[in-house]
Amino acid sequence: MAEQKAKYEEIVDWITEKIENGELSDGDKIYSENKLVSIFQVSRQTVRHAISVLIDKGLVVSIRGSGTYVKGSRRSISRKQKTMRIAIMMTYVDEYIFTGIINEIERILSKAEYTLQIAFTHNAVERERNILKNFLREDVIDGVIAETTKSGLPNPNLDLYRELKRGGVPVVFINSAYPELSALHVSMDDFWAGKTATEHLLECGHRKIGGIFKLDDGQGHKRYAGYMSALMEHDIKIKSEYISWIDTMDFHEMEEDGDFYLRRLKDCTACVCYNDEVAVKLVNICKINGISIPGELSIVGIDNSDLAGYCDVPLTSVNNPVNELAENAARIMLSLLNSEKVSESVELKSKLIVRNSTRIIGDYT
């Protein structure tokens, strides 16, 4: 059970969200102590503690005898005109689904006469931090479309995202989100993707279904949750020994550690993989060890990337609607730049593409 937040944290989060979504702007006076006491039904001491936390975070400033105000940004005040440049920050460059995302974003933004500034984090928080610092220092972008970096772990760079937003630079996240930030995001519905992949295997008659999920990305947690939900809805006993968790470093060394994954899947007839890249690596591990796909092990990937079709055994995979995802991100960014209200993030569902990597139990010779 999640630990309940302290009352002062609820106040901090509430005011922070109003600042980040634009309800409270630079220089606006926030609610009085009396008003906050009334809203949250807490003591004055609790309200004062919340205000002190907001001051420490650099979000507000308290003026004796006047009140507490959203801390103004000289950067946002001094900006007089748009630069017509939007930054795209992705984890990786010319591989997997990332090229398609960038191309579609560029197509839409270029029609609105924006140019792109592209950077890549390689899923490393230190690179993400350096890139964000450059954005703030150079002050030549109007907005940021960012893919999260290791969103399954606490991120030390949230202060820089908040500073961008306080400076009038809207941020839209793509593929995942940081739960601690109240920022719009566009992604696949990862819970649904994990559940859809698992339900396909259940419909094929599989009951011993393993999984390989990414530990340091938020998508991995949600896909795992979908996998678990499907099994529980079918009254399938959950076996932790069937699950492998990998991080970014493990992923690159997955084939060298093939014996570990095969031990985990020893009693399984099927496996749900975090994405197509993981699925292809698992197919290669099985091929090296003489395990037939799908005869001995059925495999489902997620993303329906080019890898799925070109794999030695073409992969059954949950389609990631990349063009729709990128289009939504670009259009939300344009709306924010035009000061239009956008209240909801977008999580997209798609369909399962069935190929040769899965089989119906009892229907294979």
Tab-separated table of C-alpha atoms in Angstrom:
chain	number	residue	atom	x	y	z
A	1	MET	CA	0.000	0.000	0.000
A	2	ALA	CA	1.370	3.420	-0.961
A	3	GLU	CA	2.370	5.606	1.981
A	4	GLN	CA	-0.055	8.493	2.517
A	5	LYS	CA	1.379	11.937	1.926
A	6	ALA	CA	1.793	14.344	4.797
A	7	LYS	CA	-0.647	17.267	4.729
A	8	TYR	CA	2.067	19.822	4.040
A	9	GLU	CA	3.174	17.745	1.011
A	10	GLU	CA	-0.373	17.836	-0.356
A	11	ILE	CA	-0.292	21.636	-0.168
A	12	VAL	CA	3.150	21.788	-1.806
A	13	ASP	CA	2.066	19.483	-4.650
A	14	TRP	CA	-1.201	21.370	-5.161
A	15	ILE	CA	0.440	24.789	-5.469
A	16	THR	CA	3.319	23.379	-7.555
A	17	GLU	CA	0.841	21.897	-10.024
A	18	LYS	CA	-1.001	25.221	-10.344
A	19	ILE	CA	2.296	26.969	-11.093
A	20	GLU	CA	3.371	24.356	-13.629
A	21	ASN	CA	0.075	24.242	-15.510
A	22	GLY	CA	-0.132	28.031	-15.687
A	23	GLU	CA	-3.036	28.640	-13.296
A	24	LEU	CA	-0.576	30.638	-11.209
A	25	SER	CA	1.896	32.765	-13.187
A	26	ASP	CA	5.036	34.709	-12.335
A	27	GLY	CA	4.227	37.379	-9.775
A	28	ASP	CA	0.784	36.035	-8.893
A	29	LYS	CA	-0.136	36.097	-5.236
A	30	ILE	CA	-0.942	32.650	-3.902
A	31	TYR	CA	-3.713	31.854	-1.447
A	32	SER	CA	-3.550	33.365	2.022
A	33	GLU	CA	-2.768	31.268	5.099
A	34	ASN	CA	-6.419	31.473	6.140
A	35	LYS	CA	-7.590	30.248	2.730
A	36	LEU	CA	-5.151	27.296	2.721
A	37	VAL	CA	-6.141	26.374	6.283
A	38	SER	CA	-9.762	26.331	5.150
A	39	ILE	CA	-9.140	24.361	1.942
A	40	PHE	CA	-6.988	21.631	3.484
A	41	GLN	CA	-8.417	21.651	7.029
A	42	VAL	CA	-4.982	21.897	8.614
A	43	SER	CA	-3.216	24.075	11.154
A	44	ARG	CA	-1.428	27.333	10.378
A	45	GLN	CA	1.833	25.612	11.299
A	46	THR	CA	1.274	23.024	8.551
A	47	VAL	CA	0.538	25.760	5.999
A	48	ARG	CA	3.648	27.705	7.011
A	49	HIS	CA	5.762	24.572	6.686
A	50	ALA	CA	4.402	23.994	3.170
A	51	ILE	CA	5.172	27.610	2.210
A	52	SER	CA	8.735	27.269	3.534
A	53	VAL	CA	9.213	24.153	1.373
A	54	LEU	CA	7.954	26.050	-1.687
A	55	ILE	CA	10.361	28.900	-0.883
A	56	ASP	CA	13.254	26.406	-0.574
A	57	LYS	CA	12.300	24.988	-3.975
A	58	GLY	CA	12.520	28.465	-5.476
A	59	LEU	CA	8.878	28.470	-6.530
A	60	VAL	CA	7.570	31.302	-4.364
A	61	VAL	CA	8.819	34.300	-2.453
A	62	SER	CA	7.308	35.692	0.735
A	63	ILE	CA	7.108	39.462	1.237
A	64	ARG	CA	6.561	40.601	4.815
A	65	GLY	CA	3.281	42.444	5.255
A	66	SER	CA	2.165	41.645	1.694
A	67	GLY	CA	1.920	37.903	1.154
A	68	THR	CA	3.461	35.059	-0.833
A	69	TYR	CA	3.980	35.314	-4.578
A	70	VAL	CA	5.011	33.033	-7.420
A	71	LYS	CA	8.672	33.766	-7.934
A	72	GLY	CA	9.152	35.753	-11.117
A	73	SER	CA	11.624	34.715	-13.787
A	74	ARG	CA	13.760	37.444	-15.293
A	75	ARG	CA	14.242	35.101	-18.234
A	76	SER	CA	10.542	34.941	-19.070
A	77	ILE	CA	10.095	38.681	-18.578
A	78	SER	CA	13.038	39.555	-20.819
A	79	ARG	CA	11.965	37.310	-23.703
A	80	LYS	CA	10.187	39.568	-26.181
A	81	GLN	CA	9.778	37.286	-29.168
A	82	LYS	CA	9.787	33.649	-30.142
A	83	THR	CA	12.926	31.998	-31.451
A	84	MET	CA	10.828	29.613	-33.606
A	85	ARG	CA	12.989	26.734	-32.422
A	86	ILE	CA	11.799	23.666	-30.503
A	87	ALA	CA	14.125	21.179	-28.841
A	88	ILE	CA	13.553	17.444	-29.273
A	89	MET	CA	15.364	15.385	-26.653
A	90	MET	CA	15.268	11.624	-27.260
A	91	THR	CA	17.120	8.740	-25.633
A	92	TYR	CA	18.686	7.304	-28.778
A	93	VAL	CA	19.379	8.422	-32.313
A	94	ASP	CA	18.923	6.587	-35.645
A	95	GLU	CA	17.564	3.270	-34.451
A	96	TYR	CA	14.395	1.459	-33.492
A	97	ILE	CA	11.213	3.630	-33.404
A	98	PHE	CA	12.957	6.929	-32.598
A	99	THR	CA	13.647	8.016	-36.179
A	100	GLY	CA	9.960	7.722	-37.067
A	101	ILE	CA	8.962	9.811	-34.058
A	102	ILE	CA	11.430	12.591	-34.887
A	103	ASN	CA	10.477	12.656	-38.572
A	104	GLU	CA	6.765	12.993	-37.825
A	105	ILE	CA	7.312	15.736	-35.236
A	106	GLU	CA	9.530	17.609	-37.689
A	107	ARG	CA	6.921	17.290	-40.456
A	108	ILE	CA	4.221	18.966	-38.362
A	109	LEU	CA	6.349	21.620	-36.675
A	110	SER	CA	8.024	22.665	-39.919
A	111	LYS	CA	4.586	23.457	-41.356
A	112	ALA	CA	4.200	25.912	-38.476
A	113	GLU	CA	7.611	27.369	-39.438
A	114	TYR	CA	9.485	25.973	-36.438
A	115	THR	CA	12.941	24.440	-36.695
A	116	LEU	CA	14.196	21.614	-34.482
A	117	GLN	CA	17.167	21.369	-32.178
A	118	ILE	CA	17.782	17.658	-31.529
A	119	ALA	CA	19.693	16.097	-28.640
A	120	PHE	CA	20.137	12.538	-27.365
A	121	THR	CA	20.566	11.385	-23.765
A	122	HIS	CA	21.475	7.708	-24.406
A	123	ASN	CA	19.166	7.080	-21.429
A	124	ALA	CA	21.727	8.576	-19.046
A	125	VAL	CA	20.593	11.121	-16.435
A	126	GLU	CA	23.941	12.939	-16.459
A	127	ARG	CA	23.620	13.585	-20.211
A	128	GLU	CA	20.015	14.652	-19.708
A	129	ARG	CA	21.165	17.143	-17.066
A	130	ASN	CA	23.864	18.627	-19.287
A	131	ILE	CA	21.408	19.032	-22.176
A	132	LEU	CA	18.816	20.743	-19.959
A	133	LYS	CA	21.461	23.079	-18.536
A	134	ASN	CA	22.420	24.029	-22.089
A	135	PHE	CA	18.785	24.760	-22.925
A	136	LEU	CA	18.564	27.077	-19.922
A	137	ARG	CA	21.926	28.748	-20.493
A	138	GLU	CA	21.548	29.365	-24.224
A	139	ASP	CA	17.887	30.458	-24.014
A	140	VAL	CA	17.211	29.876	-27.717
A	141	ILE	CA	14.245	27.480	-27.643
A	142	ASP	CA	10.517	28.064	-27.321
A	143	GLY	CA	9.571	24.556	-26.130
A	144	VAL	CA	10.892	21.084	-25.364
A	145	ILE	CA	9.512	17.705	-26.437
A	146	ALA	CA	11.395	15.235	-24.278
A	147	GLU	CA	11.584	11.491	-23.978
A	148	THR	CA	12.066	10.602	-20.328
A	149	THR	CA	15.378	9.193	-19.106
A	150	LYS	CA	15.180	6.156	-16.809
A	151	SER	CA	11.679	7.161	-15.742
A	152	GLY	CA	11.368	4.052	-13.566
A	153	LEU	CA	13.884	5.558	-11.120
A	154	PRO	CA	13.978	8.793	-9.097
A	155	ASN	CA	15.264	11.530	-11.401
A	156	PRO	CA	17.671	14.242	-10.181
A	157	ASN	CA	16.875	16.606	-13.054
A	158	LEU	CA	13.297	17.555	-12.233
A	159	ASP	CA	14.442	20.934	-10.920
A	160	LEU	CA	15.705	21.842	-14.401
A	161	TYR	CA	12.410	20.896	-16.048
A	162	ARG	CA	10.608	23.058	-13.480
A	163	GLU	CA	12.991	25.921	-14.201
A	164	LEU	CA	12.255	25.671	-17.922
A	165	LYS	CA	8.515	25.812	-17.281
A	166	ARG	CA	8.847	28.724	-14.872
A	167	GLY	CA	10.811	30.495	-17.596
A	168	GLY	CA	7.901	30.177	-20.014
A	169	VAL	CA	9.229	27.147	-21.949
A	170	PRO	CA	6.509	24.474	-22.207
A	171	VAL	CA	7.586	20.848	-21.860
A	172	VAL	CA	5.767	17.870	-23.370
A	173	PHE	CA	6.982	14.358	-22.562
A	174	ILE	CA	6.838	11.518	-25.042
A	175	ASN	CA	6.756	7.713	-24.511
A	176	SER	CA	6.572	8.077	-20.735
A	177	ALA	CA	6.429	10.705	-17.972
A	178	TYR	CA	7.959	11.622	-14.640
A	179	PRO	CA	5.215	11.050	-12.051
A	180	GLU	CA	6.627	13.791	-9.812
A	181	LEU	CA	6.049	16.447	-12.493
A	182	SER	CA	2.643	17.743	-13.494
A	183	ALA	CA	3.450	17.897	-17.182
A	184	LEU	CA	1.597	16.729	-20.251
A	185	HIS	CA	2.742	13.533	-21.912
A	186	VAL	CA	1.930	11.451	-24.980
A	187	SER	CA	2.609	7.728	-24.921
A	188	MET	CA	1.382	4.296	-25.768
A	189	ASP	CA	-0.931	2.922	-23.089
A	190	ASP	CA	1.780	0.684	-21.675
A	191	PHE	CA	-0.466	-1.111	-19.181
A	192	TRP	CA	-2.796	-1.991	-22.031
A	193	ALA	CA	0.144	-3.138	-24.198
A	194	GLY	CA	1.449	-5.528	-21.546
A	195	LYS	CA	-2.020	-6.861	-20.917
A	196	THR	CA	-2.806	-7.302	-24.619
A	197	ALA	CA	0.412	-9.243	-25.227
A	198	THR	CA	-0.316	-11.547	-22.294
A	199	GLU	CA	-3.970	-12.055	-23.204
A	200	HIS	CA	-2.938	-13.204	-26.687
A	201	LEU	CA	-0.782	-15.942	-25.160
A	202	LEU	CA	-3.575	-16.940	-22.782
A	203	GLU	CA	-5.980	-17.182	-25.707
A	204	CYS	CA	-3.443	-19.481	-27.391
A	205	GLY	CA	-3.703	-21.815	-24.404
A	206	HIS	CA	-0.475	-20.879	-22.614
A	207	ARG	CA	-0.537	-20.879	-18.820
A	208	LYS	CA	3.143	-20.813	-17.915
A	209	ILE	CA	4.009	-17.376	-19.241
A	210	GLY	CA	7.258	-15.639	-18.343
A	211	GLY	CA	8.195	-12.020	-18.783
A	212	ILE	CA	11.261	-9.834	-19.340
A	213	PHE	CA	10.691	-6.206	-18.357
A	214	LYS	CA	12.780	-3.048	-18.116
A	215	LEU	CA	13.482	-1.972	-14.559
A	216	ASP	CA	14.744	1.592	-15.034
A	217	ASP	CA	12.082	2.829	-17.481
A	218	GLY	CA	8.527	3.606	-16.418
A	219	GLN	CA	7.134	1.793	-19.467
A	220	GLY	CA	8.557	-1.453	-18.110
A	221	HIS	CA	6.681	-1.105	-14.828
A	222	LYS	CA	3.391	-0.412	-16.583
A	223	ARG	CA	3.809	-3.266	-19.076
A	224	TYR	CA	4.592	-5.582	-16.186
A	225	ALA	CA	1.441	-4.388	-14.398
A	226	GLY	CA	-0.603	-5.187	-17.516
A	227	TYR	CA	0.979	-8.635	-17.712
A	228	MET	CA	0.133	-9.293	-14.058
A	229	SER	CA	-3.431	-8.052	-14.522
A	230	ALA	CA	-4.080	-10.441	-17.402
A	231	LEU	CA	-2.742	-13.425	-15.451
A	232	MET	CA	-4.751	-12.592	-12.355
A	233	GLU	CA	-7.970	-12.126	-14.341
A	234	HIS	CA	-7.482	-15.677	-15.625
A	235	ASP	CA	-6.683	-17.022	-12.133
A	236	ILE	CA	-3.139	-17.920	-13.194
A	237	LYS	CA	-0.747	-18.327	-10.292
A	238	ILE	CA	1.933	-15.645	-10.367
A	239	LYS	CA	5.452	-17.078	-10.204
A	240	SER	CA	8.203	-14.539	-9.561
A	241	GLU	CA	10.836	-16.967	-10.868
A	242	TYR	CA	9.329	-16.547	-14.340
A	243	ILE	CA	10.099	-12.798	-14.345
A	244	SER	CA	13.394	-11.171	-15.363
A	245	TRP	CA	14.111	-7.492	-14.776
A	246	ILE	CA	16.762	-5.769	-16.868
A	247	ASP	CA	18.210	-2.268	-16.799
A	248	THR	CA	19.839	-0.331	-19.622
A	249	MET	CA	23.245	-1.955	-19.043
A	250	ASP	CA	21.777	-5.465	-18.770
A	251	PHE	CA	19.970	-4.939	-22.052
A	252	HIS	CA	23.205	-4.400	-23.963
A	253	GLU	CA	24.688	-7.567	-22.415
A	254	MET	CA	21.555	-9.696	-22.639
A	255	GLU	CA	22.816	-12.216	-25.192
A	256	GLU	CA	26.042	-12.776	-23.236
A	257	ASP	CA	23.893	-13.613	-20.186
A	258	GLY	CA	21.566	-15.885	-22.146
A	259	ASP	CA	21.790	-18.773	-19.665
A	260	PHE	CA	20.252	-16.594	-16.957
A	261	TYR	CA	17.142	-15.844	-19.028
A	262	LEU	CA	16.754	-19.455	-20.111
A	263	ARG	CA	16.884	-20.599	-16.481
A	264	ARG	CA	14.103	-18.161	-15.664
A	265	LEU	CA	12.007	-19.457	-18.564
A	266	LYS	CA	12.874	-23.140	-18.070
A	267	ASP	CA	9.302	-24.226	-17.268
A	268	CYS	CA	7.557	-21.647	-19.480
A	269	THR	CA	5.901	-22.185	-22.846
A	270	ALA	CA	5.695	-18.463	-23.629
A	271	CYS	CA	7.247	-15.092	-22.782
A	272	VAL	CA	6.135	-11.453	-22.931
A	273	CYS	CA	9.065	-9.159	-23.732
A	274	TYR	CA	9.406	-5.479	-22.779
A	275	ASN	CA	9.839	-4.531	-26.429
A	276	ASP	CA	10.889	-5.912	-29.810
A	277	GLU	CA	14.582	-5.337	-29.115
A	278	VAL	CA	14.393	-7.590	-26.062
A	279	ALA	CA	12.298	-10.117	-27.999
A	280	VAL	CA	14.850	-10.317	-30.844
A	281	LYS	CA	17.652	-10.878	-28.357
A	282	LEU	CA	15.633	-13.665	-26.732
A	283	VAL	CA	15.023	-15.272	-30.138
A	284	ASN	CA	18.793	-15.202	-30.759
A	285	ILE	CA	19.488	-16.752	-27.350
A	286	CYS	CA	17.010	-19.543	-28.100
A	287	LYS	CA	18.502	-20.115	-31.556
A	288	ILE	CA	22.012	-20.489	-30.119
A	289	ASN	CA	20.719	-23.003	-27.564
A	290	GLY	CA	18.634	-25.053	-29.977
A	291	ILE	CA	15.259	-23.927	-28.611
A	292	SER	CA	12.645	-23.673	-31.368
A	293	ILE	CA	10.397	-20.617	-31.680
A	294	PRO	CA	7.424	-21.018	-31.377
A	295	GLY	CA	7.598	-24.819	-30.967
A	296	GLU	CA	9.152	-24.751	-27.503
A	297	LEU	CA	8.677	-21.095	-26.617
A	298	SER	CA	6.208	-18.515	-27.930
A	299	ILE	CA	7.432	-14.908	-27.788
A	300	VAL	CA	5.520	-11.611	-27.973
A	301	GLY	CA	7.217	-8.228	-28.383
A	302	ILE	CA	5.892	-4.696	-28.012
A	303	ASP	CA	6.212	-1.755	-30.465
A	304	ASN	CA	5.842	-3.598	-33.812
A	305	SER	CA	9.087	-2.016	-34.982
A	306	ASP	CA	10.920	-2.979	-38.176
A	307	LEU	CA	12.789	-5.519	-36.040
A	308	ALA	CA	9.572	-7.493	-35.572
A	309	GLY	CA	9.142	-8.116	-39.281
A	310	TYR	CA	12.812	-8.775	-40.049
A	311	CYS	CA	13.522	-11.085	-37.100
A	312	ASP	CA	14.635	-14.669	-37.960
A	313	VAL	CA	11.221	-15.669	-36.633
A	314	PRO	CA	8.883	-12.746	-37.463
A	315	LEU	CA	7.550	-11.479	-34.161
A	316	THR	CA	4.023	-11.187	-32.897
A	317	SER	CA	4.044	-7.688	-31.436
A	318	VAL	CA	1.753	-5.006	-29.992
A	319	ASN	CA	1.795	-2.071	-32.393
A	320	ASN	CA	3.086	1.245	-31.087
A	321	PRO	CA	1.225	3.960	-33.079
A	322	VAL	CA	4.383	6.013	-33.580
A	323	ASN	CA	3.012	8.497	-36.109
A	324	GLU	CA	-0.095	9.198	-34.046
A	325	LEU	CA	2.024	9.547	-30.921
A	326	ALA	CA	4.416	12.016	-32.554
A	327	GLU	CA	1.570	13.961	-34.160
A	328	ASN	CA	-0.181	14.385	-30.798
A	329	ALA	CA	3.033	15.559	-29.131
A	330	ALA	CA	3.693	18.131	-31.854
A	331	ARG	CA	0.132	19.464	-31.862
A	332	ILE	CA	0.024	19.751	-28.069
A	333	MET	CA	3.290	21.695	-28.186
A	334	LEU	CA	1.865	24.084	-30.799
A	335	SER	CA	-1.239	24.590	-28.664
A	336	LEU	CA	0.866	25.427	-25.607
A	337	LEU	CA	3.000	27.843	-27.612
A	338	ASN	CA	-0.186	29.571	-28.739
A	339	SER	CA	-1.303	29.840	-25.091
A	340	GLU	CA	-4.178	27.436	-25.656
A	341	LYS	CA	-5.365	25.380	-22.713
A	342	VAL	CA	-4.464	21.679	-22.922
A	343	SER	CA	-5.713	19.802	-19.889
A	344	GLU	CA	-5.101	16.127	-20.589
A	345	SER	CA	-2.223	13.860	-21.523
A	346	VAL	CA	-2.720	11.277	-24.273
A	347	GLU	CA	-2.205	7.514	-23.920
A	348	LEU	CA	-2.804	5.610	-27.145
A	349	LYS	CA	-4.086	2.093	-27.697
A	350	SER	CA	-3.403	0.124	-30.847
A	351	LYS	CA	-3.652	-3.482	-32.022
A	352	LEU	CA	-1.726	-6.737	-31.814
A	353	ILE	CA	0.051	-7.836	-34.989
A	354	VAL	CA	0.210	-11.641	-35.088
A	355	ARG	CA	3.157	-13.240	-36.883
A	356	ASN	CA	5.128	-16.482	-36.523
A	357	SER	CA	6.587	-16.263	-33.010
A	358	THR	CA	3.495	-17.520	-31.161
A	359	ARG	CA	1.501	-20.726	-31.464
A	360	ILE	CA	-1.677	-22.264	-30.120
A	361	ILE	CA	-0.908	-25.000	-27.581
A	362	GLY	CA	-1.545	-28.413	-29.165
A	363	ASP	CA	-1.584	-26.899	-32.667
A	364	TYR	CA	2.107	-27.238	-33.580
A	365	THR	CA	3.993	-30.135	-35.096
